[in-house]
Amino acid sequence: MKHLRLLVQACFAALTNGYLRGFLEGKIYSGPLKQLCVPGLNCYSCPGALGACPIGALQAVLGSRGRKVSLYVVGFLVSVGALCGRFVCGWLCPFGLFQELLHKIPCPKKRKKLPFDRPLRAVKYIFLVVFVLLLPVVAVNAVGIGDPWFCKYICPAGMLFGGIPLSLLDAGIRAAAGALFTWKFALLIGVIVLSIVVYRPFCRYFCPLGAIYGLFNPVAFLRYEVDEAACVDCGACARACPMDIDLHRTPDSRLCVRCGRCRAACPTGAIRNSLRNKRG
Ligand code: SF4
Ligand code: SF4
């Protein structure tokens, strides 16, 4: 399961960032596929990106003149969420993969969560409401266009997949890099350091896309369920969970990225995916 998931994550990241010419020439792909969203946090400005990040697309349309809401992007998010919730985070998101790889770096004391865990978890909802939905609409320039606030001022995936490669490949972008570049670079370094110590800190505390998909975890077509008759209350699932979730008590947790470690650890096979239960 562990290796399968890593393979799926790597293949999906390569597939959705497969515009190799972009990496060679330092240009962003702008063909017809770029009209479509990909499910994970995958920066539009990555030289290899073949699709658009739904969080970026949402802000771009909200901040356009006329304050439109993209029914396509909202429909995409609701459809993906209703289909599989945060399975996207655990299996498809390139920035989730990046954090997981960093967490494999040895350090003296790994932690499952930070101090002030509960209030910190609310930050991703604040980012979603304030930076993704509100500010692009209300803080507009002289011609009525709003910035994509989350992408521009916060998103470390944008710096990793877009800002750094483009600045390395394009001398003009490198020369223009100023205080904003430095700020976002510092944020990325912060996420990198945190990811070595804590499992997926950006997913847990800060990601607005994870915040949206997490709302669907209790109702998604594909989710984890616990067979109470088979469960012997041994606690192995909770001990195995890197996100500090006790799945047999809270199978619908909005934090669960459906990585499957708890399922693999369960000695009685009590944790099943809903698809298997539906097939009977
Ligand atoms: S509860 Fe299970 S599937 Fe969810 S994050 Fe924890 S180990 Fe992964
Ligand atoms: S590991 Fe399986 S049997 Fe043990 S508490 Fe979790 S669901 Fe129940």
PDB file of C-alpha atoms and ligand atoms in Angstrom:
ATOM      1  CA  MET A   1       0.000   0.000   0.000  1.00  0.00           C
ATOM      2  CA  LYS A   2       2.822   2.366   0.982  1.00  0.00           C
ATOM      3  CA  HIS A   3       4.732   1.778  -2.243  1.00  0.00           C
ATOM      4  CA  LEU A   4       1.601   1.819  -4.370  1.00  0.00           C
ATOM      5  CA  ARG A   5       0.615   5.190  -2.943  1.00  0.00           C
ATOM      6  CA  LEU A   6       4.095   6.620  -3.523  1.00  0.00           C
ATOM      7  CA  LEU A   7       3.978   5.365  -7.101  1.00  0.00           C
ATOM      8  CA  VAL A   8       0.545   6.908  -7.702  1.00  0.00           C
ATOM      9  CA  GLN A   9       1.653  10.225  -6.156  1.00  0.00           C
ATOM     10  CA  ALA A  10       4.849  10.348  -8.251  1.00  0.00           C
ATOM     11  CA  CYS A  11       3.085   9.347 -11.493  1.00  0.00           C
ATOM     12  CA  PHE A  12       0.320  11.897 -10.981  1.00  0.00           C
ATOM     13  CA  ALA A  13       2.802  14.697 -10.205  1.00  0.00           C
ATOM     14  CA  ALA A  14       4.800  13.802 -13.344  1.00  0.00           C
ATOM     15  CA  LEU A  15       1.663  13.513 -15.484  1.00  0.00           C
ATOM     16  CA  THR A  16       0.190  16.861 -14.464  1.00  0.00           C
ATOM     17  CA  ASN A  17       3.587  18.576 -14.847  1.00  0.00           C
ATOM     18  CA  GLY A  18       4.611  16.846 -18.029  1.00  0.00           C
ATOM     19  CA  TYR A  19       5.238  19.870 -20.254  1.00  0.00           C
ATOM     20  CA  LEU A  20       8.986  19.281 -20.467  1.00  0.00           C
ATOM     21  CA  ARG A  21       9.531  22.103 -22.966  1.00  0.00           C
ATOM     22  CA  GLY A  22       8.506  24.524 -20.227  1.00  0.00           C
ATOM     23  CA  PHE A  23      11.409  23.363 -18.047  1.00  0.00           C
ATOM     24  CA  LEU A  24      13.840  23.691 -20.936  1.00  0.00           C
ATOM     25  CA  GLU A  25      12.705  27.119 -22.120  1.00  0.00           C
ATOM     26  CA  GLY A  26      11.467  28.668 -18.886  1.00  0.00           C
ATOM     27  CA  LYS A  27       8.006  29.227 -20.341  1.00  0.00           C
ATOM     28  CA  ILE A  28       4.573  28.355 -18.996  1.00  0.00           C
ATOM     29  CA  TYR A  29       2.338  26.041 -21.028  1.00  0.00           C
ATOM     30  CA  SER A  30      -0.757  27.937 -22.167  1.00  0.00           C
ATOM     31  CA  GLY A  31      -2.450  25.430 -24.490  1.00  0.00           C
ATOM     32  CA  PRO A  32      -6.046  24.196 -24.270  1.00  0.00           C
ATOM     33  CA  LEU A  33      -5.407  21.738 -21.416  1.00  0.00           C
ATOM     34  CA  LYS A  34      -4.616  24.704 -19.147  1.00  0.00           C
ATOM     35  CA  GLN A  35      -8.343  25.523 -19.161  1.00  0.00           C
ATOM     36  CA  LEU A  36      -8.905  22.394 -17.095  1.00  0.00           C
ATOM     37  CA  CYS A  37      -8.319  22.050 -13.352  1.00  0.00           C
ATOM     38  CA  VAL A  38      -6.211  19.349 -11.732  1.00  0.00           C
ATOM     39  CA  PRO A  39      -7.416  18.057  -8.349  1.00  0.00           C
ATOM     40  CA  GLY A  40      -4.356  18.921  -6.202  1.00  0.00           C
ATOM     41  CA  LEU A  41      -2.398  22.043  -5.283  1.00  0.00           C
ATOM     42  CA  ASN A  42      -0.416  22.275  -8.512  1.00  0.00           C
ATOM     43  CA  CYS A  43       0.753  25.778  -9.379  1.00  0.00           C
ATOM     44  CA  TYR A  44      -0.447  27.193 -12.713  1.00  0.00           C
ATOM     45  CA  SER A  45       2.955  28.877 -13.088  1.00  0.00           C
ATOM     46  CA  CYS A  46       4.995  25.695 -12.852  1.00  0.00           C
ATOM     47  CA  PRO A  47       6.827  25.513 -16.216  1.00  0.00           C
ATOM     48  CA  GLY A  48       5.634  21.922 -16.616  1.00  0.00           C
ATOM     49  CA  ALA A  49       2.012  22.385 -15.463  1.00  0.00           C
ATOM     50  CA  LEU A  50      -0.512  21.089 -17.978  1.00  0.00           C
ATOM     51  CA  GLY A  51      -3.583  22.069 -15.933  1.00  0.00           C
ATOM     52  CA  ALA A  52      -4.717  24.762 -13.512  1.00  0.00           C
ATOM     53  CA  CYS A  53      -4.808  24.660  -9.705  1.00  0.00           C
ATOM     54  CA  PRO A  54      -8.469  24.975  -8.631  1.00  0.00           C
ATOM     55  CA  ILE A  55      -7.577  27.415  -5.821  1.00  0.00           C
ATOM     56  CA  GLY A  56      -5.730  29.670  -8.272  1.00  0.00           C
ATOM     57  CA  ALA A  57      -8.537  29.411 -10.839  1.00  0.00           C
ATOM     58  CA  LEU A  58     -11.143  30.279  -8.206  1.00  0.00           C
ATOM     59  CA  GLN A  59      -9.283  33.469  -7.232  1.00  0.00           C
ATOM     60  CA  ALA A  60      -8.559  34.455 -10.837  1.00  0.00           C
ATOM     61  CA  VAL A  61     -12.242  34.404 -11.752  1.00  0.00           C
ATOM     62  CA  LEU A  62     -13.415  36.004  -8.496  1.00  0.00           C
ATOM     63  CA  GLY A  63     -10.900  38.815  -8.951  1.00  0.00           C
ATOM     64  CA  SER A  64     -11.753  39.465 -12.587  1.00  0.00           C
ATOM     65  CA  ARG A  65     -13.798  42.501 -13.584  1.00  0.00           C
ATOM     66  CA  GLY A  66     -17.466  41.788 -12.947  1.00  0.00           C
ATOM     67  CA  ARG A  67     -16.727  39.489  -9.932  1.00  0.00           C
ATOM     68  CA  LYS A  68     -17.797  36.283 -11.577  1.00  0.00           C
ATOM     69  CA  VAL A  69     -18.007  32.921  -9.841  1.00  0.00           C
ATOM     70  CA  SER A  70     -16.696  30.097 -11.985  1.00  0.00           C
ATOM     71  CA  LEU A  71     -19.381  27.432 -11.973  1.00  0.00           C
ATOM     72  CA  TYR A  72     -16.875  25.135 -13.649  1.00  0.00           C
ATOM     73  CA  VAL A  73     -14.339  25.458 -10.788  1.00  0.00           C
ATOM     74  CA  VAL A  74     -16.997  25.215  -8.051  1.00  0.00           C
ATOM     75  CA  GLY A  75     -18.546  22.216  -9.818  1.00  0.00           C
ATOM     76  CA  PHE A  76     -15.110  20.627 -10.177  1.00  0.00           C
ATOM     77  CA  LEU A  77     -14.330  21.046  -6.459  1.00  0.00           C
ATOM     78  CA  VAL A  78     -17.730  19.723  -5.381  1.00  0.00           C
ATOM     79  CA  SER A  79     -17.522  16.761  -7.775  1.00  0.00           C
ATOM     80  CA  VAL A  80     -14.006  15.750  -6.735  1.00  0.00           C
ATOM     81  CA  GLY A  81     -14.844  16.287  -3.047  1.00  0.00           C
ATOM     82  CA  ALA A  82     -18.063  14.279  -3.277  1.00  0.00           C
ATOM     83  CA  LEU A  83     -16.269  11.511  -5.096  1.00  0.00           C
ATOM     84  CA  CYS A  84     -13.275  11.038  -2.823  1.00  0.00           C
ATOM     85  CA  GLY A  85     -12.785  13.867  -0.254  1.00  0.00           C
ATOM     86  CA  ARG A  86      -9.206  14.073   0.978  1.00  0.00           C
ATOM     87  CA  PHE A  87      -8.085  10.964  -0.907  1.00  0.00           C
ATOM     88  CA  VAL A  88      -6.843  13.682  -3.285  1.00  0.00           C
ATOM     89  CA  CYS A  89      -4.475  14.997  -0.582  1.00  0.00           C
ATOM     90  CA  GLY A  90      -3.101  11.564   0.264  1.00  0.00           C
ATOM     91  CA  TRP A  91      -2.815  10.153  -3.239  1.00  0.00           C
ATOM     92  CA  LEU A  92      -2.709  12.904  -5.869  1.00  0.00           C
ATOM     93  CA  CYS A  93      -1.448  16.241  -4.542  1.00  0.00           C
ATOM     94  CA  PRO A  94       2.178  17.027  -5.547  1.00  0.00           C
ATOM     95  CA  PHE A  95       2.668  19.354  -2.585  1.00  0.00           C
ATOM     96  CA  GLY A  96       1.462  16.596  -0.243  1.00  0.00           C
ATOM     97  CA  LEU A  97       4.067  14.289  -1.775  1.00  0.00           C
ATOM     98  CA  PHE A  98       6.753  16.953  -1.318  1.00  0.00           C
ATOM     99  CA  GLN A  99       5.961  17.255   2.407  1.00  0.00           C
ATOM    100  CA  GLU A 100       5.918  13.480   2.859  1.00  0.00           C
ATOM    101  CA  LEU A 101       9.348  13.109   1.274  1.00  0.00           C
ATOM    102  CA  LEU A 102      10.710  15.842   3.551  1.00  0.00           C
ATOM    103  CA  HIS A 103       9.281  14.030   6.567  1.00  0.00           C
ATOM    104  CA  LYS A 104      11.476  11.023   5.736  1.00  0.00           C
ATOM    105  CA  ILE A 105      14.575  13.117   6.557  1.00  0.00           C
ATOM    106  CA  PRO A 106      15.807  11.965   9.969  1.00  0.00           C
ATOM    107  CA  CYS A 107      15.562  14.412  12.856  1.00  0.00           C
ATOM    108  CA  PRO A 108      15.943  13.911  16.633  1.00  0.00           C
ATOM    109  CA  LYS A 109      12.246  14.227  17.508  1.00  0.00           C
ATOM    110  CA  LYS A 110       9.392  13.731  15.056  1.00  0.00           C
ATOM    111  CA  ARG A 111       6.007  15.088  16.103  1.00  0.00           C
ATOM    112  CA  LYS A 112       2.472  14.366  14.966  1.00  0.00           C
ATOM    113  CA  LYS A 113       1.300  17.906  15.625  1.00  0.00           C
ATOM    114  CA  LEU A 114       2.437  21.351  16.742  1.00  0.00           C
ATOM    115  CA  PRO A 115       1.649  23.062  20.057  1.00  0.00           C
ATOM    116  CA  PHE A 116      -1.665  24.956  19.776  1.00  0.00           C
ATOM    117  CA  ASP A 117      -2.818  22.303  17.328  1.00  0.00           C
ATOM    118  CA  ARG A 118      -6.548  23.035  17.602  1.00  0.00           C
ATOM    119  CA  PRO A 119      -6.471  26.791  16.941  1.00  0.00           C
ATOM    120  CA  LEU A 120      -3.822  26.314  14.240  1.00  0.00           C
ATOM    121  CA  ARG A 121      -6.107  23.914  12.362  1.00  0.00           C
ATOM    122  CA  ALA A 122      -8.552  26.794  11.895  1.00  0.00           C
ATOM    123  CA  VAL A 123      -5.967  28.778   9.891  1.00  0.00           C
ATOM    124  CA  LYS A 124      -6.739  26.867   6.679  1.00  0.00           C
ATOM    125  CA  TYR A 125     -10.393  27.959   6.885  1.00  0.00           C
ATOM    126  CA  ILE A 126      -9.304  31.564   7.476  1.00  0.00           C
ATOM    127  CA  PHE A 127      -7.043  31.363   4.422  1.00  0.00           C
ATOM    128  CA  LEU A 128      -9.918  29.915   2.406  1.00  0.00           C
ATOM    129  CA  VAL A 129     -12.503  32.513   3.410  1.00  0.00           C
ATOM    130  CA  VAL A 130     -10.295  35.617   3.644  1.00  0.00           C
ATOM    131  CA  PHE A 131      -7.488  35.124   1.104  1.00  0.00           C
ATOM    132  CA  VAL A 132      -9.183  32.910  -1.492  1.00  0.00           C
ATOM    133  CA  LEU A 133     -12.808  34.091  -1.446  1.00  0.00           C
ATOM    134  CA  LEU A 134     -12.980  37.572   0.090  1.00  0.00           C
ATOM    135  CA  LEU A 135      -9.889  39.649  -0.678  1.00  0.00           C
ATOM    136  CA  PRO A 136      -9.800  38.970  -4.465  1.00  0.00           C
ATOM    137  CA  VAL A 137     -13.352  40.365  -4.595  1.00  0.00           C
ATOM    138  CA  VAL A 138     -13.109  43.385  -2.281  1.00  0.00           C
ATOM    139  CA  ALA A 139      -9.471  44.558  -2.577  1.00  0.00           C
ATOM    140  CA  VAL A 140      -9.391  45.610  -6.207  1.00  0.00           C
ATOM    141  CA  ASN A 141      -7.145  47.982  -8.135  1.00  0.00           C
ATOM    142  CA  ALA A 142      -8.090  51.101 -10.108  1.00  0.00           C
ATOM    143  CA  VAL A 143      -9.476  49.074 -13.011  1.00  0.00           C
ATOM    144  CA  GLY A 144     -11.515  46.795 -10.763  1.00  0.00           C
ATOM    145  CA  ILE A 145      -9.292  43.711 -10.770  1.00  0.00           C
ATOM    146  CA  GLY A 146      -8.399  41.866  -7.561  1.00  0.00           C
ATOM    147  CA  ASP A 147      -5.168  39.990  -6.884  1.00  0.00           C
ATOM    148  CA  PRO A 148      -5.166  36.223  -6.311  1.00  0.00           C
ATOM    149  CA  TRP A 149      -4.240  36.905  -2.683  1.00  0.00           C
ATOM    150  CA  PHE A 150      -3.521  33.374  -1.534  1.00  0.00           C
ATOM    151  CA  CYS A 151      -1.370  32.555  -4.579  1.00  0.00           C
ATOM    152  CA  LYS A 152       0.420  35.867  -4.551  1.00  0.00           C
ATOM    153  CA  TYR A 153       1.177  36.309  -0.861  1.00  0.00           C
ATOM    154  CA  ILE A 154       1.043  32.875   0.779  1.00  0.00           C
ATOM    155  CA  CYS A 155       1.110  29.714  -1.324  1.00  0.00           C
ATOM    156  CA  PRO A 156       4.453  27.929  -0.794  1.00  0.00           C
ATOM    157  CA  ALA A 157       3.574  25.452  -3.572  1.00  0.00           C
ATOM    158  CA  GLY A 158       3.552  28.414  -5.964  1.00  0.00           C
ATOM    159  CA  MET A 159       7.050  29.377  -4.886  1.00  0.00           C
ATOM    160  CA  LEU A 160       8.314  25.786  -5.117  1.00  0.00           C
ATOM    161  CA  PHE A 161       6.754  24.801  -8.433  1.00  0.00           C
ATOM    162  CA  GLY A 162       6.516  28.218 -10.111  1.00  0.00           C
ATOM    163  CA  GLY A 163       8.644  30.967  -8.540  1.00  0.00           C
ATOM    164  CA  ILE A 164      11.905  29.053  -8.068  1.00  0.00           C
ATOM    165  CA  PRO A 165      12.055  27.205 -11.429  1.00  0.00           C
ATOM    166  CA  LEU A 166      10.993  30.280 -13.398  1.00  0.00           C
ATOM    167  CA  SER A 167      13.529  32.512 -11.663  1.00  0.00           C
ATOM    168  CA  LEU A 168      16.271  29.938 -12.327  1.00  0.00           C
ATOM    169  CA  LEU A 169      15.329  29.675 -16.001  1.00  0.00           C
ATOM    170  CA  ASP A 170      14.582  33.339 -16.769  1.00  0.00           C
ATOM    171  CA  ALA A 171      17.110  36.095 -16.069  1.00  0.00           C
ATOM    172  CA  GLY A 172      14.383  38.778 -16.354  1.00  0.00           C
ATOM    173  CA  ILE A 173      12.283  37.159 -13.615  1.00  0.00           C
ATOM    174  CA  ARG A 174      15.409  36.723 -11.509  1.00  0.00           C
ATOM    175  CA  ALA A 175      16.263  40.406 -11.837  1.00  0.00           C
ATOM    176  CA  ALA A 176      12.710  41.452 -10.951  1.00  0.00           C
ATOM    177  CA  ALA A 177      12.563  39.310  -7.776  1.00  0.00           C
ATOM    178  CA  GLY A 178      12.031  41.626  -4.817  1.00  0.00           C
ATOM    179  CA  ALA A 179      10.580  41.684  -1.322  1.00  0.00           C
ATOM    180  CA  LEU A 180       7.575  39.546  -2.248  1.00  0.00           C
ATOM    181  CA  PHE A 181       9.831  36.820  -3.633  1.00  0.00           C
ATOM    182  CA  THR A 182      11.905  36.920  -0.440  1.00  0.00           C
ATOM    183  CA  TRP A 183       8.764  36.734   1.732  1.00  0.00           C
ATOM    184  CA  LYS A 184       7.382  33.731  -0.123  1.00  0.00           C
ATOM    185  CA  PHE A 185      10.754  32.032  -0.183  1.00  0.00           C
ATOM    186  CA  ALA A 186      10.926  32.445   3.601  1.00  0.00           C
ATOM    187  CA  LEU A 187       7.439  30.907   3.914  1.00  0.00           C
ATOM    188  CA  LEU A 188       8.545  27.942   1.809  1.00  0.00           C
ATOM    189  CA  ILE A 189      11.643  27.447   3.965  1.00  0.00           C
ATOM    190  CA  GLY A 190       9.377  27.530   7.037  1.00  0.00           C
ATOM    191  CA  VAL A 191       7.144  24.812   5.552  1.00  0.00           C
ATOM    192  CA  ILE A 192      10.194  22.717   4.604  1.00  0.00           C
ATOM    193  CA  VAL A 193      11.641  22.876   8.125  1.00  0.00           C
ATOM    194  CA  LEU A 194       8.249  22.132   9.699  1.00  0.00           C
ATOM    195  CA  SER A 195       7.673  19.206   7.312  1.00  0.00           C
ATOM    196  CA  ILE A 196      10.850  17.498   8.493  1.00  0.00           C
ATOM    197  CA  VAL A 197       9.528  17.546  12.060  1.00  0.00           C
ATOM    198  CA  VAL A 198       5.738  17.318  11.611  1.00  0.00           C
ATOM    199  CA  TYR A 199       3.900  15.124   9.086  1.00  0.00           C
ATOM    200  CA  ARG A 200       2.289  17.297   6.368  1.00  0.00           C
ATOM    201  CA  PRO A 201       2.026  20.554   8.364  1.00  0.00           C
ATOM    202  CA  PHE A 202       0.737  22.546   5.398  1.00  0.00           C
ATOM    203  CA  CYS A 203      -2.069  20.015   4.776  1.00  0.00           C
ATOM    204  CA  ARG A 204      -2.951  19.928   8.450  1.00  0.00           C
ATOM    205  CA  TYR A 205      -2.949  23.642   9.212  1.00  0.00           C
ATOM    206  CA  PHE A 206      -2.824  25.866   6.149  1.00  0.00           C
ATOM    207  CA  CYS A 207      -4.139  24.374   2.899  1.00  0.00           C
ATOM    208  CA  PRO A 208      -7.435  25.910   1.674  1.00  0.00           C
ATOM    209  CA  LEU A 209      -7.867  23.099  -0.848  1.00  0.00           C
ATOM    210  CA  GLY A 210      -7.545  20.509   1.911  1.00  0.00           C
ATOM    211  CA  ALA A 211     -10.057  22.561   3.920  1.00  0.00           C
ATOM    212  CA  ILE A 212     -12.586  22.203   1.076  1.00  0.00           C
ATOM    213  CA  TYR A 213     -12.007  18.501   0.433  1.00  0.00           C
ATOM    214  CA  GLY A 214     -12.042  17.774   4.182  1.00  0.00           C
ATOM    215  CA  LEU A 215     -15.649  18.992   4.387  1.00  0.00           C
ATOM    216  CA  PHE A 216     -16.562  16.115   2.061  1.00  0.00           C
ATOM    217  CA  ASN A 217     -14.794  13.361   4.054  1.00  0.00           C
ATOM    218  CA  PRO A 218     -17.987  12.348   5.943  1.00  0.00           C
ATOM    219  CA  VAL A 219     -20.128  12.081   2.807  1.00  0.00           C
ATOM    220  CA  ALA A 220     -17.729  11.225  -0.017  1.00  0.00           C
ATOM    221  CA  PHE A 221     -18.530   8.207  -2.153  1.00  0.00           C
ATOM    222  CA  LEU A 222     -15.042   6.847  -1.457  1.00  0.00           C
ATOM    223  CA  ARG A 223     -14.175   6.963   2.247  1.00  0.00           C
ATOM    224  CA  TYR A 224     -13.071   4.750   5.121  1.00  0.00           C
ATOM    225  CA  GLU A 225     -15.570   2.937   7.328  1.00  0.00           C
ATOM    226  CA  VAL A 226     -15.017   0.855  10.458  1.00  0.00           C
ATOM    227  CA  ASP A 227     -16.770  -2.462  10.930  1.00  0.00           C
ATOM    228  CA  GLU A 228     -17.628  -2.236  14.630  1.00  0.00           C
ATOM    229  CA  ALA A 229     -18.291  -5.992  14.800  1.00  0.00           C
ATOM    230  CA  ALA A 230     -14.744  -6.719  13.636  1.00  0.00           C
ATOM    231  CA  CYS A 231     -13.018  -3.973  15.681  1.00  0.00           C
ATOM    232  CA  VAL A 232     -11.362  -5.198  18.891  1.00  0.00           C
ATOM    233  CA  ASP A 233     -10.523  -1.678  20.108  1.00  0.00           C
ATOM    234  CA  CYS A 234      -6.787  -2.369  20.110  1.00  0.00           C
ATOM    235  CA  GLY A 235      -5.764   1.175  19.143  1.00  0.00           C
ATOM    236  CA  ALA A 236      -3.311   0.037  16.464  1.00  0.00           C
ATOM    237  CA  CYS A 237      -4.941   2.348  13.898  1.00  0.00           C
ATOM    238  CA  ALA A 238      -4.495   5.423  16.105  1.00  0.00           C
ATOM    239  CA  ARG A 239      -0.879   4.544  16.824  1.00  0.00           C
ATOM    240  CA  ALA A 240      -0.152   4.099  13.115  1.00  0.00           C
ATOM    241  CA  CYS A 241      -1.731   7.376  12.033  1.00  0.00           C
ATOM    242  CA  PRO A 242       0.827  10.104  11.248  1.00  0.00           C
ATOM    243  CA  MET A 243      -1.938  12.743  11.403  1.00  0.00           C
ATOM    244  CA  ASP A 244      -2.820  11.786  15.014  1.00  0.00           C
ATOM    245  CA  ILE A 245      -6.341  10.591  14.158  1.00  0.00           C
ATOM    246  CA  ASP A 246      -8.107   7.766  15.957  1.00  0.00           C
ATOM    247  CA  LEU A 247      -9.936   6.526  12.874  1.00  0.00           C
ATOM    248  CA  HIS A 248     -11.994   3.904  14.642  1.00  0.00           C
ATOM    249  CA  ARG A 249     -13.608   6.689  16.715  1.00  0.00           C
ATOM    250  CA  THR A 250     -13.620   9.433  14.058  1.00  0.00           C
ATOM    251  CA  PRO A 251     -13.710   7.760  10.621  1.00  0.00           C
ATOM    252  CA  ASP A 252     -14.977  10.999   9.070  1.00  0.00           C
ATOM    253  CA  SER A 253     -12.206  13.260  10.425  1.00  0.00           C
ATOM    254  CA  ARG A 254     -11.684  16.287   8.167  1.00  0.00           C
ATOM    255  CA  LEU A 255      -7.928  15.917   8.703  1.00  0.00           C
ATOM    256  CA  CYS A 256      -7.715  12.376   7.324  1.00  0.00           C
ATOM    257  CA  VAL A 257      -5.857  12.276   4.007  1.00  0.00           C
ATOM    258  CA  ARG A 258      -6.860   8.615   3.468  1.00  0.00           C
ATOM    259  CA  CYS A 259      -3.245   7.437   3.350  1.00  0.00           C
ATOM    260  CA  GLY A 260      -4.270   3.931   4.440  1.00  0.00           C
ATOM    261  CA  ARG A 261      -1.634   3.408   7.154  1.00  0.00           C
ATOM    262  CA  CYS A 262      -4.319   2.759   9.782  1.00  0.00           C
ATOM    263  CA  ARG A 263      -5.984   0.247   7.488  1.00  0.00           C
ATOM    264  CA  ALA A 264      -2.711  -1.598   6.954  1.00  0.00           C
ATOM    265  CA  ALA A 265      -2.088  -1.647  10.719  1.00  0.00           C
ATOM    266  CA  CYS A 266      -5.504  -2.995  11.709  1.00  0.00           C
ATOM    267  CA  PRO A 267      -5.080  -6.646  12.758  1.00  0.00           C
ATOM    268  CA  THR A 268      -8.685  -7.617  12.089  1.00  0.00           C
ATOM    269  CA  GLY A 269      -9.348  -5.869   8.780  1.00  0.00           C
ATOM    270  CA  ALA A 270     -12.054  -3.760  10.410  1.00  0.00           C
ATOM    271  CA  ILE A 271     -11.200  -0.658   8.363  1.00  0.00           C
ATOM    272  CA  ARG A 272     -12.562  -0.859   4.843  1.00  0.00           C
ATOM    273  CA  ASN A 273     -13.055   1.556   2.059  1.00  0.00           C
ATOM    274  CA  SER A 274     -16.671   2.354   1.312  1.00  0.00           C
ATOM    275  CA  LEU A 275     -16.356   0.978  -2.221  1.00  0.00           C
ATOM    276  CA  ARG A 276     -15.577  -2.497  -0.909  1.00  0.00           C
ATOM    277  CA  ASN A 277     -18.530  -2.289   1.484  1.00  0.00           C
ATOM    278  CA  LYS A 278     -20.834  -1.226  -1.364  1.00  0.00           C
ATOM    279  CA  ARG A 279     -19.713  -4.176  -3.461  1.00  0.00           C
ATOM    280  CA  GLY A 280     -20.606  -6.229  -0.364  1.00  0.00           C
TER     281      GLY A 280
HETATM  282  S1  SF4 B   1      -6.690   8.054   9.849  1.00  0.00           S
HETATM  283 FE1  SF4 B   1      -5.710   6.458   8.583  1.00  0.00          FE
HETATM  284  S2  SF4 B   1      -6.005   7.119   6.447  1.00  0.00           S
HETATM  285 FE2  SF4 B   1      -6.427   8.915   7.773  1.00  0.00          FE
HETATM  286  S3  SF4 B   1      -4.490  10.014   7.859  1.00  0.00           S
HETATM  287 FE3  SF4 B   1      -4.545   8.620   9.639  1.00  0.00          FE
HETATM  288  S4  SF4 B   1      -3.517   6.728   8.947  1.00  0.00           S
HETATM  289 FE4  SF4 B   1      -3.994   7.939   7.106  1.00  0.00          FE
HETATM  290  S1  SF4 B   2      -6.731  -1.178  14.483  1.00  0.00           S
HETATM  291 FE1  SF4 B   2      -8.648  -2.133  13.758  1.00  0.00          FE
HETATM  292  S2  SF4 B   2      -9.281  -3.413  15.477  1.00  0.00           S
HETATM  293 FE2  SF4 B   2      -7.754  -1.988  16.298  1.00  0.00          FE
HETATM  294  S3  SF4 B   2      -8.958  -0.230  17.072  1.00  0.00           S
HETATM  295 FE3  SF4 B   2      -8.390   0.269  14.960  1.00  0.00          FE
HETATM  296  S4  SF4 B   2     -10.142  -0.447  13.725  1.00  0.00           S
HETATM  297 FE4  SF4 B   2     -10.328  -1.429  15.718  1.00  0.00          FE
END
